[in-house]
């Protein structure tokens, strides 16, 4: 049994209580506000409450922490957690840039703790099946990927830290990190950025919308991420057909489907997948890695590859 503590009463932390966890106990919650922490603990039956993140990290009962803090605090608390000997499951993006990420990873190595970035979507069968269809050659050699992950943040009432530049806000940190991970996941290669166009909030605020074009060997890819349009889908196009997923990334527990089109005999069919439990599977997987002393597949190398793509988007996107 691996005992987890959670740093902060984040909305996303609630997702870990949707389904009973096996091999994991959420033993402690820390909040900057004791009353908020106690309320959260009562709601989810968490036995220990701390009024500071540091106090939770000092608790010897805790094996691992889940860090769903605003992005600018990920590096600070990953390093503190590693120094306290806690294994780390940190929300995406793990850090704000490669320099920060390398500091986290150095600290994890030094204190011999495991590190994993919380890409819950990688635990869903639907995305693994999409990749499998490509690898099986069903749609022929892959030629083009179209990945879209944008929400109309205003319409959904999304605000807060996502719109604070100094706190790691903006659509690149919030959305493009998924796109980067997805392109590397599907192609098992390092995408080269060709061109990227970005819209920023007036007055130098956060980035709102980015359209980036990549070349990955023989594959072209377009990644569109943002806080303005409603766009959430991907299409993987091969020489003989395509696979389309109408929901690229979603934390909702809904059934999923892939639409496959094979143009040789103009065959169209769908594969369907029952609702998954990505957050449960993610935390249980990380707990098994800790039990077995195994590096998670979403460990340091994966994060370094994704973060390099994000660094490049910040460096090279042309603001319009
Ligand atoms: N994997 C996914 O599906 C998914 C989905 C959404 C978000 N995320 C990621 O999860 C992280 C949290 O996102 P969220 O939307 O759940 O965040 P949120 O609800 O705003 O929660 C963040 C928590 O951080 C703590 N905190 C510490 N310092 C803070 C500060 N200066 N301002 C605001 N909060 C502060 C707060 O807890 P206390 O006040 O209790 O200490 C707060 O509840 C982000 O990295 C985000 O990218 C992942």
Short mmCIF file of C-alpha atoms and ligand atoms in Angstrom, two decimals:
data_model
loop_
_atom_site.label_atom_id
_atom_site.label_comp_id
_atom_site.label_asym_id
_atom_site.label_seq_id
_atom_site.Cartn_x
_atom_site.Cartn_y
_atom_site.Cartn_z
CA UNK A 1 0.00 0.00 0.00
CA UNK A 2 1.46 3.35 -1.05
CA UNK A 3 0.39 6.34 1.05
CA UNK A 4 -0.13 9.56 -0.89
CA UNK A 5 -0.42 13.12 0.32
CA UNK A 6 -1.97 15.84 -1.84
CA UNK A 7 -0.58 19.38 -1.92
CA UNK A 8 -3.52 21.79 -2.23
CA UNK A 9 -7.26 21.34 -2.57
CA UNK A 10 -7.21 21.66 -6.38
CA UNK A 11 -10.33 20.95 -8.39
CA UNK A 12 -8.53 18.24 -10.34
CA UNK A 13 -7.56 16.40 -7.13
CA UNK A 14 -11.24 15.46 -6.78
CA UNK A 15 -10.91 13.19 -9.83
CA UNK A 16 -8.93 10.67 -7.75
CA UNK A 17 -11.96 10.03 -5.56
CA UNK A 18 -14.36 9.05 -8.36
CA UNK A 19 -13.46 5.37 -8.05
CA UNK A 20 -12.01 3.32 -5.18
CA UNK A 21 -8.22 3.09 -5.42
CA UNK A 22 -6.35 -0.21 -5.13
CA UNK A 23 -2.87 -0.35 -3.66
CA UNK A 24 -3.11 3.35 -2.80
CA UNK A 25 -4.33 5.25 0.23
CA UNK A 26 -4.78 9.00 0.10
CA UNK A 27 -3.59 9.57 3.62
CA UNK A 28 -3.17 13.33 3.82
CA UNK A 29 -4.20 16.65 2.33
CA UNK A 30 -2.45 19.98 2.83
CA UNK A 31 -4.02 23.34 2.20
CA UNK A 32 -2.86 26.90 2.76
CA UNK A 33 -6.16 27.28 4.57
CA UNK A 34 -6.73 24.75 7.36
CA UNK A 35 -10.53 25.03 7.19
CA UNK A 36 -10.46 24.34 3.41
CA UNK A 37 -8.19 21.36 4.01
CA UNK A 38 -10.47 20.01 6.74
CA UNK A 39 -13.52 20.43 4.55
CA UNK A 40 -11.78 18.54 1.70
CA UNK A 41 -10.67 15.80 4.13
CA UNK A 42 -14.21 15.41 5.49
CA UNK A 43 -15.68 15.21 2.02
CA UNK A 44 -13.32 12.45 0.91
CA UNK A 45 -12.53 10.69 4.20
CA UNK A 46 -8.84 11.67 4.31
CA UNK A 47 -7.39 10.97 7.77
CA UNK A 48 -4.62 13.61 8.02
CA UNK A 49 -4.84 17.35 7.35
CA UNK A 50 -1.96 19.83 7.27
CA UNK A 51 -2.11 23.60 7.17
CA UNK A 52 1.06 23.85 5.11
CA UNK A 53 2.56 21.87 2.26
CA UNK A 54 5.87 21.72 4.14
CA UNK A 55 4.22 20.04 7.16
CA UNK A 56 2.76 17.33 4.94
CA UNK A 57 6.16 16.75 3.34
CA UNK A 58 7.66 16.32 6.81
CA UNK A 59 5.21 13.52 7.71
CA UNK A 60 7.18 10.24 7.66
CA UNK A 61 4.01 8.21 7.01
CA UNK A 62 3.68 9.62 3.49
CA UNK A 63 5.43 7.72 0.67
CA UNK A 64 4.43 9.87 -2.29
CA UNK A 65 2.83 13.18 -3.15
CA UNK A 66 0.46 14.30 -5.86
CA UNK A 67 1.17 17.92 -6.83
CA UNK A 68 -1.74 19.73 -8.54
CA UNK A 69 -0.57 23.25 -7.68
CA UNK A 70 -0.54 26.17 -10.14
CA UNK A 71 2.21 25.62 -12.72
CA UNK A 72 4.72 28.14 -11.30
CA UNK A 73 4.82 26.15 -8.04
CA UNK A 74 5.46 22.72 -9.57
CA UNK A 75 9.26 22.99 -9.57
CA UNK A 76 9.46 24.51 -6.07
CA UNK A 77 7.34 21.77 -4.50
CA UNK A 78 8.74 18.91 -6.57
CA UNK A 79 12.19 19.82 -5.29
CA UNK A 80 10.96 20.13 -1.70
CA UNK A 81 9.13 16.81 -2.02
CA UNK A 82 12.17 15.04 -3.43
CA UNK A 83 14.34 16.47 -0.64
CA UNK A 84 11.82 15.06 1.85
CA UNK A 85 12.16 11.63 0.21
CA UNK A 86 8.66 11.56 -1.33
CA UNK A 87 7.96 10.05 -4.74
CA UNK A 88 6.32 12.58 -7.06
CA UNK A 89 3.27 12.53 -9.28
CA UNK A 90 3.10 16.08 -10.60
CA UNK A 91 0.44 17.65 -12.78
CA UNK A 92 1.24 18.73 -16.30
CA UNK A 93 3.24 20.73 -17.18
CA UNK A 94 5.81 19.38 -14.70
CA UNK A 95 7.76 22.65 -14.92
CA UNK A 96 7.81 25.96 -16.79
CA UNK A 97 10.92 25.16 -18.84
CA UNK A 98 13.68 22.62 -19.30
CA UNK A 99 15.98 24.36 -16.85
CA UNK A 100 13.40 23.99 -14.06
CA UNK A 101 12.64 20.43 -15.09
CA UNK A 102 16.31 19.47 -14.97
CA UNK A 103 16.53 20.86 -11.41
CA UNK A 104 13.56 18.71 -10.39
CA UNK A 105 15.03 15.61 -11.99
CA UNK A 106 18.46 16.21 -10.41
CA UNK A 107 16.78 16.42 -7.03
CA UNK A 108 14.79 13.22 -7.67
CA UNK A 109 17.97 11.36 -8.65
CA UNK A 110 19.86 12.69 -5.64
CA UNK A 111 17.16 11.63 -3.19
CA UNK A 112 16.31 8.41 -5.07
CA UNK A 113 12.62 9.13 -5.57
CA UNK A 114 10.51 8.38 -8.63
CA UNK A 115 9.08 11.14 -10.78
CA UNK A 116 6.02 10.94 -13.02
CA UNK A 117 4.11 13.63 -14.93
CA UNK A 118 0.33 13.18 -14.72
CA UNK A 119 -0.73 12.60 -18.33
CA UNK A 120 -3.93 10.77 -17.42
CA UNK A 121 -5.01 10.40 -21.06
CA UNK A 122 -2.16 7.95 -21.68
CA UNK A 123 -4.07 5.44 -19.50
CA UNK A 124 -7.12 5.44 -21.77
CA UNK A 125 -7.48 2.53 -24.16
CA UNK A 126 -8.87 4.72 -26.95
CA UNK A 127 -5.58 6.60 -27.50
CA UNK A 128 -3.46 3.50 -27.19
CA UNK A 129 -5.72 1.82 -29.76
CA UNK A 130 -5.37 4.79 -32.15
CA UNK A 131 -1.60 4.38 -31.95
CA UNK A 132 -1.92 0.62 -32.40
CA UNK A 133 -4.00 1.10 -35.58
CA UNK A 134 -1.19 3.24 -36.99
CA UNK A 135 1.49 0.75 -35.96
CA UNK A 136 -0.48 -2.20 -37.39
CA UNK A 137 -0.38 -0.42 -40.77
CA UNK A 138 -4.17 -0.40 -41.15
CA UNK A 139 -4.17 3.15 -42.57
CA UNK A 140 -0.84 2.72 -44.39
CA UNK A 141 2.26 4.77 -43.59
CA UNK A 142 1.39 7.78 -41.41
CA UNK A 143 1.61 11.12 -43.27
CA UNK A 144 -0.30 13.75 -41.33
CA UNK A 145 -1.54 14.39 -37.78
CA UNK A 146 -4.09 17.05 -36.96
CA UNK A 147 -4.34 17.68 -33.21
CA UNK A 148 -6.73 20.24 -31.71
CA UNK A 149 -7.15 21.07 -28.06
CA UNK A 150 -8.80 24.39 -27.45
CA UNK A 151 -11.62 25.47 -25.18
CA UNK A 152 -13.63 28.64 -25.14
CA UNK A 153 -12.42 29.56 -21.66
CA UNK A 154 -14.69 32.60 -21.34
CA UNK A 155 -17.82 30.59 -22.17
CA UNK A 156 -16.84 27.91 -19.64
CA UNK A 157 -15.99 30.46 -16.96
CA UNK A 158 -12.37 29.24 -16.81
CA UNK A 159 -10.20 31.92 -15.26
CA UNK A 160 -7.89 32.10 -12.28
CA UNK A 161 -4.29 31.02 -12.60
CA UNK A 162 -4.74 29.95 -16.26
CA UNK A 163 -4.84 33.66 -17.09
CA UNK A 164 -1.95 34.74 -14.86
CA UNK A 165 1.24 34.91 -16.87
CA UNK A 166 3.43 35.01 -13.74
CA UNK A 167 1.84 31.76 -12.51
CA UNK A 168 2.48 29.76 -15.67
CA UNK A 169 -0.88 30.62 -17.22
CA UNK A 170 -1.65 30.46 -20.93
CA UNK A 171 -2.76 27.87 -23.42
CA UNK A 172 0.72 26.58 -24.22
CA UNK A 173 1.31 25.39 -20.65
CA UNK A 174 -2.27 24.25 -20.20
CA UNK A 175 -2.93 22.65 -23.63
CA UNK A 176 0.15 22.45 -25.86
CA UNK A 177 1.86 20.25 -23.30
CA UNK A 178 -0.75 17.61 -24.23
CA UNK A 179 -0.20 18.23 -27.94
CA UNK A 180 3.55 17.85 -27.51
CA UNK A 181 3.09 14.65 -25.56
CA UNK A 182 0.57 13.32 -28.08
CA UNK A 183 2.77 13.94 -31.15
CA UNK A 184 5.70 12.21 -29.46
CA UNK A 185 3.47 9.37 -28.25
CA UNK A 186 2.04 8.64 -31.70
CA UNK A 187 5.27 8.97 -33.67
CA UNK A 188 7.84 7.85 -31.06
CA UNK A 189 10.06 10.60 -32.50
CA UNK A 190 11.06 14.17 -31.75
CA UNK A 191 8.93 16.61 -33.80
CA UNK A 192 10.75 19.49 -35.47
CA UNK A 193 8.86 22.79 -35.30
CA UNK A 194 8.50 24.35 -38.75
CA UNK A 195 6.39 27.44 -37.94
CA UNK A 196 4.07 28.56 -35.19
CA UNK A 197 1.61 31.45 -34.96
CA UNK A 198 0.41 32.73 -31.61
CA UNK A 199 -2.21 35.16 -30.38
CA UNK A 200 -1.56 36.74 -27.00
CA UNK A 201 -3.86 38.69 -24.71
CA UNK A 202 -3.62 42.43 -25.39
CA UNK A 203 -1.08 44.16 -23.16
CA UNK A 204 1.32 41.21 -22.94
CA UNK A 205 -0.91 38.82 -21.04
CA UNK A 206 -1.04 35.06 -21.51
CA UNK A 207 -0.93 33.28 -24.87
CA UNK A 208 -4.50 32.57 -26.01
CA UNK A 209 -4.24 30.60 -29.23
CA UNK A 210 -1.41 28.88 -31.09
CA UNK A 211 -1.28 27.07 -34.41
CA UNK A 212 1.98 25.15 -34.85
CA UNK A 213 3.24 23.14 -37.81
CA UNK A 214 5.68 20.27 -37.40
CA UNK A 215 7.67 17.87 -39.51
CA UNK A 216 8.39 14.46 -37.97
CA UNK A 217 10.33 12.45 -40.55
CA UNK A 218 7.81 11.80 -43.34
CA UNK A 219 4.90 13.04 -41.19
CA UNK A 220 3.48 16.56 -41.18
CA UNK A 221 1.58 17.63 -38.07
CA UNK A 222 -0.57 20.58 -37.08
CA UNK A 223 -1.17 21.35 -33.43
CA UNK A 224 -3.84 23.89 -32.53
CA UNK A 225 -4.29 24.82 -28.90
CA UNK A 226 -6.06 27.65 -27.23
CA UNK A 227 -8.47 29.33 -24.88
CA UNK A 228 -10.78 30.82 -27.51
CA UNK A 229 -12.21 28.29 -30.00
CA UNK A 230 -14.01 25.11 -29.08
CA UNK A 231 -11.85 22.44 -30.76
CA UNK A 232 -11.05 19.05 -29.27
CA UNK A 233 -10.19 16.23 -31.70
CA UNK A 234 -7.42 14.49 -33.57
CA UNK A 235 -7.07 12.79 -36.92
CA UNK A 236 -4.23 10.50 -37.89
CA UNK A 237 -3.93 10.28 -41.68
CA UNK A 238 -2.07 7.56 -43.51
CA UNK A 239 -1.58 6.81 -47.19
CA UNK A 240 -4.59 4.47 -47.22
CA UNK A 241 -6.97 5.92 -44.65
CA UNK A 242 -7.45 7.77 -41.42
CA UNK A 243 -8.39 7.43 -37.75
CA UNK A 244 -10.41 10.20 -36.17
CA UNK A 245 -11.11 10.76 -32.49
CA UNK A 246 -13.74 13.47 -31.86
CA UNK A 247 -12.39 14.02 -28.31
CA UNK A 248 -8.62 14.43 -28.13
CA UNK A 249 -8.31 14.89 -24.39
CA UNK A 250 -11.01 14.89 -21.76
CA UNK A 251 -11.01 14.26 -18.05
CA UNK A 252 -14.68 13.29 -18.17
CA UNK A 253 -15.59 9.64 -17.69
CA UNK A 254 -17.44 9.15 -20.98
CA UNK A 255 -17.41 6.27 -23.46
CA UNK A 256 -15.09 6.97 -26.41
CA UNK A 257 -14.92 6.11 -30.05
CA UNK A 258 -12.60 6.10 -33.03
CA UNK A 259 -13.88 6.54 -36.60
CA UNK A 260 -11.76 4.72 -39.13
CA UNK A 261 -11.91 5.31 -42.87
CA UNK A 262 -10.10 3.02 -45.30
CA UNK A 263 -10.29 4.48 -48.76
CA UNK A 264 -9.35 1.36 -50.83
CA UNK A 265 -12.85 -0.12 -50.46
CA UNK A 266 -14.31 3.11 -49.04
CA UNK A 267 -14.94 1.29 -45.77
CA UNK A 268 -15.96 3.30 -42.71
CA UNK A 269 -16.33 1.78 -39.27
CA UNK A 270 -16.13 2.74 -35.62
CA UNK A 271 -14.46 1.20 -32.61
CA UNK A 272 -16.05 2.04 -29.27
CA UNK A 273 -14.57 2.03 -25.79
CA UNK A 274 -16.38 2.01 -22.46
CA UNK A 275 -15.82 4.93 -20.07
CA UNK A 276 -12.35 4.71 -18.57
CA UNK A 277 -10.97 5.57 -15.15
CA UNK A 278 -7.77 7.39 -16.18
CA UNK A 279 -7.05 9.13 -12.88
CA UNK A 280 -7.47 5.94 -10.85
CA UNK A 281 -5.34 3.95 -13.30
CA UNK A 282 -2.67 6.66 -13.36
CA UNK A 283 -2.24 6.78 -9.57
CA UNK A 284 -2.41 3.00 -9.19
CA UNK A 285 0.19 2.57 -11.93
CA UNK A 286 2.54 5.03 -10.22
CA UNK A 287 2.02 3.22 -6.90
CA UNK A 288 3.01 -0.08 -8.59
CA UNK A 289 6.14 1.60 -9.98
CA UNK A 290 7.03 2.68 -6.43
CA UNK A 291 6.35 -0.81 -5.03
CA UNK A 292 8.51 -2.40 -7.73
CA UNK A 293 11.18 0.30 -7.91
CA UNK A 294 10.51 0.76 -11.65
CA UNK A 295 10.85 3.94 -13.68
CA UNK A 296 7.37 4.96 -14.97
CA UNK A 297 6.93 5.29 -18.73
CA UNK A 298 5.84 8.89 -18.03
CA UNK A 299 9.12 9.53 -16.23
CA UNK A 300 12.03 11.95 -16.76
CA UNK A 301 12.81 11.21 -20.41
CA UNK A 302 9.22 11.65 -21.52
CA UNK A 303 8.92 14.95 -19.66
CA UNK A 304 12.22 16.27 -21.03
CA UNK A 305 11.07 15.55 -24.60
CA UNK A 306 7.72 17.26 -24.07
CA UNK A 307 9.27 20.25 -22.30
CA UNK A 308 11.79 20.77 -25.10
CA UNK A 309 8.84 21.16 -27.47
CA UNK A 310 7.19 23.70 -25.18
CA UNK A 311 10.43 25.68 -24.83
CA UNK A 312 10.66 25.82 -28.62
CA UNK A 313 7.06 27.02 -28.98
CA UNK A 314 7.72 29.87 -26.56
CA UNK A 315 10.95 30.74 -28.33
CA UNK A 316 9.80 30.56 -31.93
CA UNK A 317 6.06 31.30 -32.09
CA UNK A 318 5.35 34.40 -34.16
CA UNK A 319 2.94 36.67 -32.27
CA UNK A 320 0.16 38.13 -34.39
N1 LIG B 1 -4.74 16.07 -15.55
C1 LIG B 1 -5.82 16.77 -15.77
O1 LIG B 1 -6.83 16.27 -16.29
C2 LIG B 1 -5.85 18.20 -15.34
C3 LIG B 1 -7.05 18.92 -15.38
C4 LIG B 1 -7.08 20.22 -14.88
C5 LIG B 1 -5.91 20.79 -14.37
N2 LIG B 1 -4.75 20.07 -14.39
C6 LIG B 1 -3.51 20.63 -13.83
O2 LIG B 1 -3.63 20.53 -12.42
C7 LIG B 1 -3.08 21.67 -11.79
C8 LIG B 1 -4.16 22.32 -10.94
O3 LIG B 1 -5.21 22.74 -11.75
P1 LIG B 1 -6.66 23.08 -11.12
O4 LIG B 1 -7.46 23.75 -12.17
O5 LIG B 1 -7.23 21.88 -10.46
O6 LIG B 1 -6.21 24.18 -10.05
P2 LIG B 1 -7.02 24.88 -8.87
O7 LIG B 1 -8.35 24.31 -8.67
O8 LIG B 1 -6.86 26.35 -9.10
O9 LIG B 1 -6.16 24.44 -7.61
C9 LIG B 1 -4.84 24.74 -7.39
C10 LIG B 1 -4.60 24.61 -5.89
O10 LIG B 1 -3.29 25.05 -5.63
C11 LIG B 1 -3.26 25.66 -4.34
N3 LIG B 1 -2.52 26.93 -4.45
C12 LIG B 1 -1.31 27.20 -3.88
N4 LIG B 1 -0.91 28.43 -4.16
C13 LIG B 1 -1.87 28.98 -4.94
C14 LIG B 1 -2.02 30.25 -5.53
N5 LIG B 1 -1.10 31.21 -5.39
N6 LIG B 1 -3.12 30.48 -6.26
C15 LIG B 1 -4.06 29.54 -6.42
N7 LIG B 1 -3.98 28.29 -5.87
C16 LIG B 1 -2.89 28.02 -5.14
C17 LIG B 1 -4.68 25.84 -3.86
O11 LIG B 1 -4.89 24.92 -2.80
P3 LIG B 1 -5.00 25.38 -1.26
O12 LIG B 1 -5.46 26.79 -1.26
O13 LIG B 1 -5.98 24.43 -0.70
O14 LIG B 1 -3.63 25.23 -0.68
C18 LIG B 1 -5.53 25.46 -5.05
O15 LIG B 1 -6.67 24.74 -4.68
C19 LIG B 1 -2.52 22.53 -12.90
O16 LIG B 1 -1.16 22.23 -13.07
C20 LIG B 1 -3.29 22.10 -14.13
O17 LIG B 1 -2.55 22.25 -15.33
C21 LIG B 1 -4.72 18.79 -14.85
#
